[in-house]
GROMACS .gro file of C-alpha atoms in nm:
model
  339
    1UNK     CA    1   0.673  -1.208  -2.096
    2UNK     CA    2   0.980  -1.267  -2.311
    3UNK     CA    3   0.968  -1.341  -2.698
    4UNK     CA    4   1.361  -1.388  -2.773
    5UNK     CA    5   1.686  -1.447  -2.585
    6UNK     CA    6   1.810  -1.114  -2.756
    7UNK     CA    7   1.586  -0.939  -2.552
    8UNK     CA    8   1.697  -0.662  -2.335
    9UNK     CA    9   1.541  -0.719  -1.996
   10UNK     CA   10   1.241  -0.518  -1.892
   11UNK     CA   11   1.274  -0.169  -1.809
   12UNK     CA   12   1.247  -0.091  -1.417
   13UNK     CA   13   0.915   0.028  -1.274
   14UNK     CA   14   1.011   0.314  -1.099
   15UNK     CA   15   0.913   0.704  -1.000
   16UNK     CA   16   1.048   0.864  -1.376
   17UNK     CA   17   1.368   1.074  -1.270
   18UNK     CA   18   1.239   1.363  -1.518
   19UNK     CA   19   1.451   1.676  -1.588
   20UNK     CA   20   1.298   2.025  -1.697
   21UNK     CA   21   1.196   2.026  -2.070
   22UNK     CA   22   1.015   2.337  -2.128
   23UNK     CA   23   0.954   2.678  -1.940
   24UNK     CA   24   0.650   2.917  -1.934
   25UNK     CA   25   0.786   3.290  -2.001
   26UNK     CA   26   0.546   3.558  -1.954
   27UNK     CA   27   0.685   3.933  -1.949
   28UNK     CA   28   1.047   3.784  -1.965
   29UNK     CA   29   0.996   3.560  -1.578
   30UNK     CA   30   0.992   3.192  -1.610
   31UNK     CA   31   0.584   3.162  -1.462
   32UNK     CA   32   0.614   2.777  -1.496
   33UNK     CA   33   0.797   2.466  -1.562
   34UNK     CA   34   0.746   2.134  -1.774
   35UNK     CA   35   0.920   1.852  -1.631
   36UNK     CA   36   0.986   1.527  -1.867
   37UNK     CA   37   1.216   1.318  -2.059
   38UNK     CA   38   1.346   1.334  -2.392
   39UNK     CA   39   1.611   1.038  -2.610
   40UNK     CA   40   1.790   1.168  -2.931
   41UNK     CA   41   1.893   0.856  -3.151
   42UNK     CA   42   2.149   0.913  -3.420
   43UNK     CA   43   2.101   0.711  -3.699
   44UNK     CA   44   2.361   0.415  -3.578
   45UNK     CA   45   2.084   0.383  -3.265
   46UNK     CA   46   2.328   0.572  -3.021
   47UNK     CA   47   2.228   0.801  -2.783
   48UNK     CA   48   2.302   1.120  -2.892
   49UNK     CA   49   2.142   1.313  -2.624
   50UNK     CA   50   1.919   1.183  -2.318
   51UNK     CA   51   1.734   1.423  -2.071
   52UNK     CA   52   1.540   1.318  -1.815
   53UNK     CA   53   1.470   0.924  -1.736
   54UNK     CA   54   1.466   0.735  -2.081
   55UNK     CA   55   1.496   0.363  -1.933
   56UNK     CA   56   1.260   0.388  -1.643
   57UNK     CA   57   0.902   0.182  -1.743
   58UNK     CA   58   0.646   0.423  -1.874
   59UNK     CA   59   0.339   0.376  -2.106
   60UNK     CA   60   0.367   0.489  -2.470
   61UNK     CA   61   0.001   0.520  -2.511
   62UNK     CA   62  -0.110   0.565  -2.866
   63UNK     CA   63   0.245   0.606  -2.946
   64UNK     CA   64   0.276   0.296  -2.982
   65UNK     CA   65   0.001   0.229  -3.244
   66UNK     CA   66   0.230   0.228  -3.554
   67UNK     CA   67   0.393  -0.110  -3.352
   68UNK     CA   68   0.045  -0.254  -3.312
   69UNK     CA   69  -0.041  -0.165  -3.683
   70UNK     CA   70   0.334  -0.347  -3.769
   71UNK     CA   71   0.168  -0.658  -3.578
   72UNK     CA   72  -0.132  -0.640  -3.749
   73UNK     CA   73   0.031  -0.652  -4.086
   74UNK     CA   74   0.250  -0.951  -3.963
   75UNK     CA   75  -0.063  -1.145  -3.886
   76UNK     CA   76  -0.195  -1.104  -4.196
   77UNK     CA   77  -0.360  -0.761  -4.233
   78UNK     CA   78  -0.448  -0.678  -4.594
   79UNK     CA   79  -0.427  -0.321  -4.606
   80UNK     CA   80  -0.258  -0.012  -4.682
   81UNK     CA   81  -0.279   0.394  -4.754
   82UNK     CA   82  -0.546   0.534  -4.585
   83UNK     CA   83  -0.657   0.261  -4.434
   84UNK     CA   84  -0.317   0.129  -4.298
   85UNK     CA   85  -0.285   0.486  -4.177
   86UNK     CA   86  -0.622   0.462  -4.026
   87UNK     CA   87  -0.472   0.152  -3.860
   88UNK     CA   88  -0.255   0.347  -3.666
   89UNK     CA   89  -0.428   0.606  -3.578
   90UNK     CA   90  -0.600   0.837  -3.292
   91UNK     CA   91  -0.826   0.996  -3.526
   92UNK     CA   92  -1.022   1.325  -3.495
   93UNK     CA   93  -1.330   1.200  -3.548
   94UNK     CA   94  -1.406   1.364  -3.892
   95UNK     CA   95  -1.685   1.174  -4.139
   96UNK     CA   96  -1.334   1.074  -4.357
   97UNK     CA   97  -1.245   0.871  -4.025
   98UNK     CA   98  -1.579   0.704  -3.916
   99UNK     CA   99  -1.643   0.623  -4.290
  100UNK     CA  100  -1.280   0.453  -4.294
  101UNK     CA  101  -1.359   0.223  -3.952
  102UNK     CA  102  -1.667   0.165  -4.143
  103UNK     CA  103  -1.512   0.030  -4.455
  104UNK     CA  104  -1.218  -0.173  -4.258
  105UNK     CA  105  -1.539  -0.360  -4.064
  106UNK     CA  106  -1.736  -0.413  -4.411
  107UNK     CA  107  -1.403  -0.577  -4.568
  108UNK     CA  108  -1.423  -0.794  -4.236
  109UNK     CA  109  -1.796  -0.862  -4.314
  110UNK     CA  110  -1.818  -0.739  -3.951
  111UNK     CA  111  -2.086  -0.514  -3.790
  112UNK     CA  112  -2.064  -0.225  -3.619
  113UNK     CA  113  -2.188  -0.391  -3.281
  114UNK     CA  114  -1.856  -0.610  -3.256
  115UNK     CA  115  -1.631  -0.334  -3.160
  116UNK     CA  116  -1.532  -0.295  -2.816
  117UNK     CA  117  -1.330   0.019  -2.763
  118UNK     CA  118  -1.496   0.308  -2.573
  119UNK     CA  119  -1.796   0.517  -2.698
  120UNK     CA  120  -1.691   0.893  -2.741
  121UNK     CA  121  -1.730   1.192  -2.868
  122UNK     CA  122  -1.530   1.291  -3.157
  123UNK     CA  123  -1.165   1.422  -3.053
  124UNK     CA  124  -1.160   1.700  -3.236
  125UNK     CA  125  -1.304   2.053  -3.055
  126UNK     CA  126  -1.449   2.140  -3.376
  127UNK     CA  127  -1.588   1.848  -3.490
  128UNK     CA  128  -1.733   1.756  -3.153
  129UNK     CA  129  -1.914   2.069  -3.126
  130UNK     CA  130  -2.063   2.018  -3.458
  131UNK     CA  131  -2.167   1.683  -3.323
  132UNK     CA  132  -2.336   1.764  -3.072
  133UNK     CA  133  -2.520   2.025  -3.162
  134UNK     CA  134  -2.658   1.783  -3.406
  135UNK     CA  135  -2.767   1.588  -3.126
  136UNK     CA  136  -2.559   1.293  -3.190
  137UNK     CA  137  -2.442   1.079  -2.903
  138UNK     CA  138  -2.127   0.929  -2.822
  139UNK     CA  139  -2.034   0.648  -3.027
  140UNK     CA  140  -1.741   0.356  -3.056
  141UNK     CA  141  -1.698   0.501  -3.431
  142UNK     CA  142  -1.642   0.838  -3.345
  143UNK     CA  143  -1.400   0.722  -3.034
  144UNK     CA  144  -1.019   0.809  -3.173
  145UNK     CA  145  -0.905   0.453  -3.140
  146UNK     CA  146  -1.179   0.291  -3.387
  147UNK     CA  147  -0.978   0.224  -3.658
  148UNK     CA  148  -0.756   0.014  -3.509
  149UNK     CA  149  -1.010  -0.185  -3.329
  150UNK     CA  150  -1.163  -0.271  -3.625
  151UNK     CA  151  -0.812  -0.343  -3.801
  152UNK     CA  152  -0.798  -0.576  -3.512
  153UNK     CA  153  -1.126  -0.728  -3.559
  154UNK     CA  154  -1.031  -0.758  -3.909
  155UNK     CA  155  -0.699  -0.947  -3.837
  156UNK     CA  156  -0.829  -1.168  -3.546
  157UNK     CA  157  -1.099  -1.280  -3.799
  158UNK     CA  158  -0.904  -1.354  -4.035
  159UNK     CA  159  -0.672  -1.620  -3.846
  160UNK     CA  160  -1.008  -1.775  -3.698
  161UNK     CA  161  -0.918  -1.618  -3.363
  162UNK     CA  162  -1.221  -1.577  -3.154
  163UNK     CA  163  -1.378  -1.214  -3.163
  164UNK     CA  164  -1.576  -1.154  -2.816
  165UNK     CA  165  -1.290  -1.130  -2.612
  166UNK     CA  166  -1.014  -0.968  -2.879
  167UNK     CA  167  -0.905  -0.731  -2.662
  168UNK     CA  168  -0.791  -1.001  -2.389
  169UNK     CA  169  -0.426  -0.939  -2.326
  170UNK     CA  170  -0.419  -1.367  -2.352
  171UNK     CA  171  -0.587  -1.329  -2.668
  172UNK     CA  172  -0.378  -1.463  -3.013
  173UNK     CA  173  -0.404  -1.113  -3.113
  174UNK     CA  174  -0.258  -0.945  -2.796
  175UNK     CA  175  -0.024  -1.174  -2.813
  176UNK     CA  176   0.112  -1.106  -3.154
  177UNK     CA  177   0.103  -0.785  -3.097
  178UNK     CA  178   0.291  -0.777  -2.737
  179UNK     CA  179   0.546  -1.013  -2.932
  180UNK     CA  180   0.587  -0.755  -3.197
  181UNK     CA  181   0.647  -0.476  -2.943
  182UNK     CA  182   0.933  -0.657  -2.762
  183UNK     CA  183   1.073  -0.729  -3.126
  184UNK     CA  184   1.091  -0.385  -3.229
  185UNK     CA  185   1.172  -0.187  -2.878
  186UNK     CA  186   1.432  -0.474  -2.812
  187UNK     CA  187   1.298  -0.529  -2.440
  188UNK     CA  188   1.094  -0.734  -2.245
  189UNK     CA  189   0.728  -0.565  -2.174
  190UNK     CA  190   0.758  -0.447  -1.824
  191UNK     CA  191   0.377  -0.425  -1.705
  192UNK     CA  192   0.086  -0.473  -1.900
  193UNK     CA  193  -0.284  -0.270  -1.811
  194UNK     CA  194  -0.510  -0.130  -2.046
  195UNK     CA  195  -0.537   0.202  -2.240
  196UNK     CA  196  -0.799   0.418  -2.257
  197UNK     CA  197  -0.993   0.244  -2.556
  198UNK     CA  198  -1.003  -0.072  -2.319
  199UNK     CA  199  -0.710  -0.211  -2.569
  200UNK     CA  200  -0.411  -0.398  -2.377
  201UNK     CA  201  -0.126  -0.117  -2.306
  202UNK     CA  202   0.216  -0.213  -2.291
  203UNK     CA  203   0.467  -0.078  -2.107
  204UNK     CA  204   0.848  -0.026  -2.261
  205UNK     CA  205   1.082   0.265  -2.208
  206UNK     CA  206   1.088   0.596  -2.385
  207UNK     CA  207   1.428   0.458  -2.508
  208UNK     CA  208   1.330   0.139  -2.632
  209UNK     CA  209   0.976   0.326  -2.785
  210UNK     CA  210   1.218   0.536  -3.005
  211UNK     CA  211   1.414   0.230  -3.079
  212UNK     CA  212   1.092   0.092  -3.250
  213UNK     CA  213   1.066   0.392  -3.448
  214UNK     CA  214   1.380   0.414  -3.628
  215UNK     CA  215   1.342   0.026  -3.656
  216UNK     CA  216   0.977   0.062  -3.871
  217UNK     CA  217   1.132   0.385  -4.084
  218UNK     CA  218   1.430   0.186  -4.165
  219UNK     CA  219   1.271  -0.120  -4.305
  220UNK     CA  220   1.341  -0.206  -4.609
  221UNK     CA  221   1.054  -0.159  -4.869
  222UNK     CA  222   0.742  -0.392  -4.883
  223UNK     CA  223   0.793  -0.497  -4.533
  224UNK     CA  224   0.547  -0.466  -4.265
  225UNK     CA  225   0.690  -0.155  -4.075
  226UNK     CA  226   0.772   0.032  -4.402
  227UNK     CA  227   0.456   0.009  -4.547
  228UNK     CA  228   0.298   0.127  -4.204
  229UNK     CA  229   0.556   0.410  -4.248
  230UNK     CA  230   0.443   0.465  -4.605
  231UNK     CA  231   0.098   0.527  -4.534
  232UNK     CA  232   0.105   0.749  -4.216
  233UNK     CA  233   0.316   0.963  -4.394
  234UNK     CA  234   0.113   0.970  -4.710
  235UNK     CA  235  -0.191   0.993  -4.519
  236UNK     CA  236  -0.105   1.174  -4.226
  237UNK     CA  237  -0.438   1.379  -4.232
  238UNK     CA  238  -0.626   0.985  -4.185
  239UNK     CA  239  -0.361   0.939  -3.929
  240UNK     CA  240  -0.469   1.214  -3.707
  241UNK     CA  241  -0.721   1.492  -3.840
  242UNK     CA  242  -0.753   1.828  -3.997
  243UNK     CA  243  -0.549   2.092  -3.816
  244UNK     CA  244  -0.380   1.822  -3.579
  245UNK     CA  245  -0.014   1.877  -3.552
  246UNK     CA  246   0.095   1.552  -3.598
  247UNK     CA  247   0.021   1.573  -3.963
  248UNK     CA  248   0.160   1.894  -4.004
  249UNK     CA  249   0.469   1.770  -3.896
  250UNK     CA  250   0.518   1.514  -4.080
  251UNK     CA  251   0.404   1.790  -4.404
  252UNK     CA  252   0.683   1.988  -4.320
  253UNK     CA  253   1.006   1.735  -4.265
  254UNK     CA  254   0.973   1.544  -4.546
  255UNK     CA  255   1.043   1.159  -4.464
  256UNK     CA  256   0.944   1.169  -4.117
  257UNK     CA  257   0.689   0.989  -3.956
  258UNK     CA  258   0.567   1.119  -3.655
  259UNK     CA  259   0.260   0.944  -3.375
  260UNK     CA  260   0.155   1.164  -3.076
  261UNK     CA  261   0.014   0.978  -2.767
  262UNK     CA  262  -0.173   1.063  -2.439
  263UNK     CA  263  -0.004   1.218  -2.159
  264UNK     CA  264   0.259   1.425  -2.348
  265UNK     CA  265   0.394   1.116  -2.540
  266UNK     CA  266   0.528   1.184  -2.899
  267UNK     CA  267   0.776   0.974  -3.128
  268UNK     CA  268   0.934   1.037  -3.453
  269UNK     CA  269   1.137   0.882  -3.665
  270UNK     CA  270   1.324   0.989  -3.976
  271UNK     CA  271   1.439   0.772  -4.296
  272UNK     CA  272   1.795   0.680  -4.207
  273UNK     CA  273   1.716   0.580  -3.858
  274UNK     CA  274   1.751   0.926  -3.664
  275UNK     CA  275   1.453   0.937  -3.417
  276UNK     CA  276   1.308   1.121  -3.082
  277UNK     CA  277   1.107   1.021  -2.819
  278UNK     CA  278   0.959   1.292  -2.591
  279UNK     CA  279   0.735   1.221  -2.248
  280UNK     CA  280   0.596   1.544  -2.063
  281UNK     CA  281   0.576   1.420  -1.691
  282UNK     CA  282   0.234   1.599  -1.616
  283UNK     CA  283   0.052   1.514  -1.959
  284UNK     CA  284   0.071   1.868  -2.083
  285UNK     CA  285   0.012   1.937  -2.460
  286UNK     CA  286   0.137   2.281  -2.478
  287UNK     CA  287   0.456   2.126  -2.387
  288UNK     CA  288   0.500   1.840  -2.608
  289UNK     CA  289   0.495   1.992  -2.919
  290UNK     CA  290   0.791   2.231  -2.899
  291UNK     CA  291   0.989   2.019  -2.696
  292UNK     CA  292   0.961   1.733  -2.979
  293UNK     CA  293   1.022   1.996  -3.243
  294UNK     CA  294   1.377   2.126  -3.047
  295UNK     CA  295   1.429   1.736  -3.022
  296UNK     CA  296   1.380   1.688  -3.377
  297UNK     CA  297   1.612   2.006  -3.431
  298UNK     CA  298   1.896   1.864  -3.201
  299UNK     CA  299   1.820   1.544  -3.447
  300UNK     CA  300   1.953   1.735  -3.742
  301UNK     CA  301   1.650   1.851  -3.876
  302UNK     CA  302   1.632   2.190  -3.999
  303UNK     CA  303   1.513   2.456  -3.738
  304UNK     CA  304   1.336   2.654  -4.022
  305UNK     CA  305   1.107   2.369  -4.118
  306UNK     CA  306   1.013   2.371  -3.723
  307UNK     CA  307   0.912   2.704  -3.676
  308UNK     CA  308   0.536   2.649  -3.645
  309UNK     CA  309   0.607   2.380  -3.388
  310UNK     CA  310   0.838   2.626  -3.162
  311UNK     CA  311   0.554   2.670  -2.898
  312UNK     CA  312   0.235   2.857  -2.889
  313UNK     CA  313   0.208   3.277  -2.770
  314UNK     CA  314   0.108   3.338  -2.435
  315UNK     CA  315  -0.163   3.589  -2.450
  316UNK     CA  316  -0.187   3.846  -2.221
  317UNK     CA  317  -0.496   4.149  -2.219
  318UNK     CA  318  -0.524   4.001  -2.608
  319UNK     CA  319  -0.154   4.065  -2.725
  320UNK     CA  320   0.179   3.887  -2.713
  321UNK     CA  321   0.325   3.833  -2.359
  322UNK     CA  322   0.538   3.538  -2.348
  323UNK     CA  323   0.586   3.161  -2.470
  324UNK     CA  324   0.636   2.807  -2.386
  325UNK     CA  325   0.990   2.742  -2.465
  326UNK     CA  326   1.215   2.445  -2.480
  327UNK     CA  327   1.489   2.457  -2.213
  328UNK     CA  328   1.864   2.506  -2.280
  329UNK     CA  329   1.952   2.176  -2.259
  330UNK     CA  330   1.751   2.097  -2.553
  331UNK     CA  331   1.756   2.436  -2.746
  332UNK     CA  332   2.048   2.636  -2.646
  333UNK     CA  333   2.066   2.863  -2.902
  334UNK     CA  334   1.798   2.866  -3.173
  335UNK     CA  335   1.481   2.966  -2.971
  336UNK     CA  336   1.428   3.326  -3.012
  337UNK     CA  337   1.347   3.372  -2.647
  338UNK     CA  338   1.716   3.318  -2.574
  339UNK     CA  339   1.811   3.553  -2.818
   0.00000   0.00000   0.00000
């Protein structure tokens, strides 16, 4: 599908030519390797760096959910702070979210019953061990993705678009929202399935993902993407959870807004247009984080406000035995390890 004659074409379904992003050092031997692909945007949208594949098709996953909240807005989506961040957000489950959803519905005058993502447990380990031991049972609240189902039950009932079958990828909404994600990637939509929620997924390149980033953080005020901006990085906790390291992130560079995603997926995005995109070819969390935080560091961010986010110890009989680290094409000199 194509939205504009500016429109770069659609990126290429292919195998992902990924590069190695991150090593696992125990005892000073590299044990094991994160392949992946990471894009390093300079604030005039050039390239600055580029490892891995950055143009071949992949899915963004809930990446992508500050472009669907931009959409939402755009359609006519009355809401901001924590419930814009909400929006956009793959929530941990705590009462603050579920209360949220609830609250986006009532302004709807929706029930609970009309939401069709997923039931599931709440994301967070902690909270979903409090849950169920509780005995409470999977639910489409709890499920990460409910606030932005019911932000688009909200907007779909609000343009007198038909509710049952919202999460059609022929549906008004859908097709706002794929519209929107052409529009701010700049490229066609190469393939479209469905995510994990059971919302449509599209797919772009990691390139054209960070290319939406910088595009929503350097909106100008009052506009759609910069009051999505606005409130994930006011409410960053609402945008994530408690502990999550999204919204520590975005705590500790101040300006950025930052959106993890399944599968080892993370954007960010700073004020003047500098922004990262970072995919971790086999899904793996313990990867994503540092290698987004050396990004962010080869992005001109300061290393010292990224120390948390270098990569967790590797634990060996209980004490300190190694690390995930970020390889030398990303951090050549600032990672301790390389010291």
């Amino acid at each position: 599908m194509t939205y504009g004659s500016s429109l770069a074409a659609a990126p290429v379904i292919r195998e992902p030519l990924h590069a190695p992003v991150a090593q696992l050092v125990r005892g000073g031997v590299i044990e094991g390797m994160h392949y992946g692909s990471v894009v390093v945007l300079a604030a005039d949208g050039t390239v600055e760096l580029q490892i891995g594949d950055i143009e071949a098709a992949f899915y963004p996953r809930s990446a992508l959910k500050p472009v669907q909240a931009v959409a939402m807005l755009r359609a006519g989506l009355p809401l901001d702070g924590e419930l814009l961040s909400l929006t956009a957000a793959s929530h941990s489950g705590e009462e603050r979210h579920l209360a949220g959803t609830r609250r986006i519905l009532e302004l709807a005058g929706l029930p609970e019953d009309r939401l069709r993502n997923v039931a599931d447990l709440p994301f967070d380990p902690v909270v979903r061990e409090a849950w169920v031991r509780d005995g409470r049972m999977p639910s489409q609240l709890a499920q990460n993705c409910s606030g932005k189902h019911a932000a688009m039950l909200y907007t779909a009932h609000l343009n007198g678009w038909s509710l049952d079958d919202y999460l059609d990828p022929t549906h008004p909404l859908q097709q706002a929202i794929a519209e929107i994600v052409e529009d701010l990637t700049g490229q066609s939509i190469a393939q479209v399935t469905v995510d994990g929620c059971g919302a449509p997924l599209f797919s772009v390149s990691l390139h054209g993902l960070a290319r939406a980033a910088a595009r929503i953080t350097t909106a100008a005020p009052g506009t759609p993407e910069a009051r999505v901006a606005d409130a994930m990085r006011e409410h960053a906790e609402m945008a994530s959870g408690s502990g999550r390291d999204v919204a520590a992130l975005m705590r500790a560079v101040p300006g950025l807004l930052t959106k993890d995603g399944f599968e080892g997926v993370q954007v960010a995005s700073l004020p003047d247009g500098r922004a990262v995109a970072v995919k971790i070819a086999d899904g793996a969390d313990r990867a994503r984080v540092p290698v987004a935080a050396a990004a962010l560091a080869r992005c001109g961010v300061d290393p010292a406000a990224l120390a948390e986010f270098t990569g967790a110890p590797l634990l060996g009989g209980g004490a300190v035995v190694g690390h995930i680290r970020p390889t030398r094409a990303l951090d050549p000199l600032t990672h301790p390890l390389y010291a």
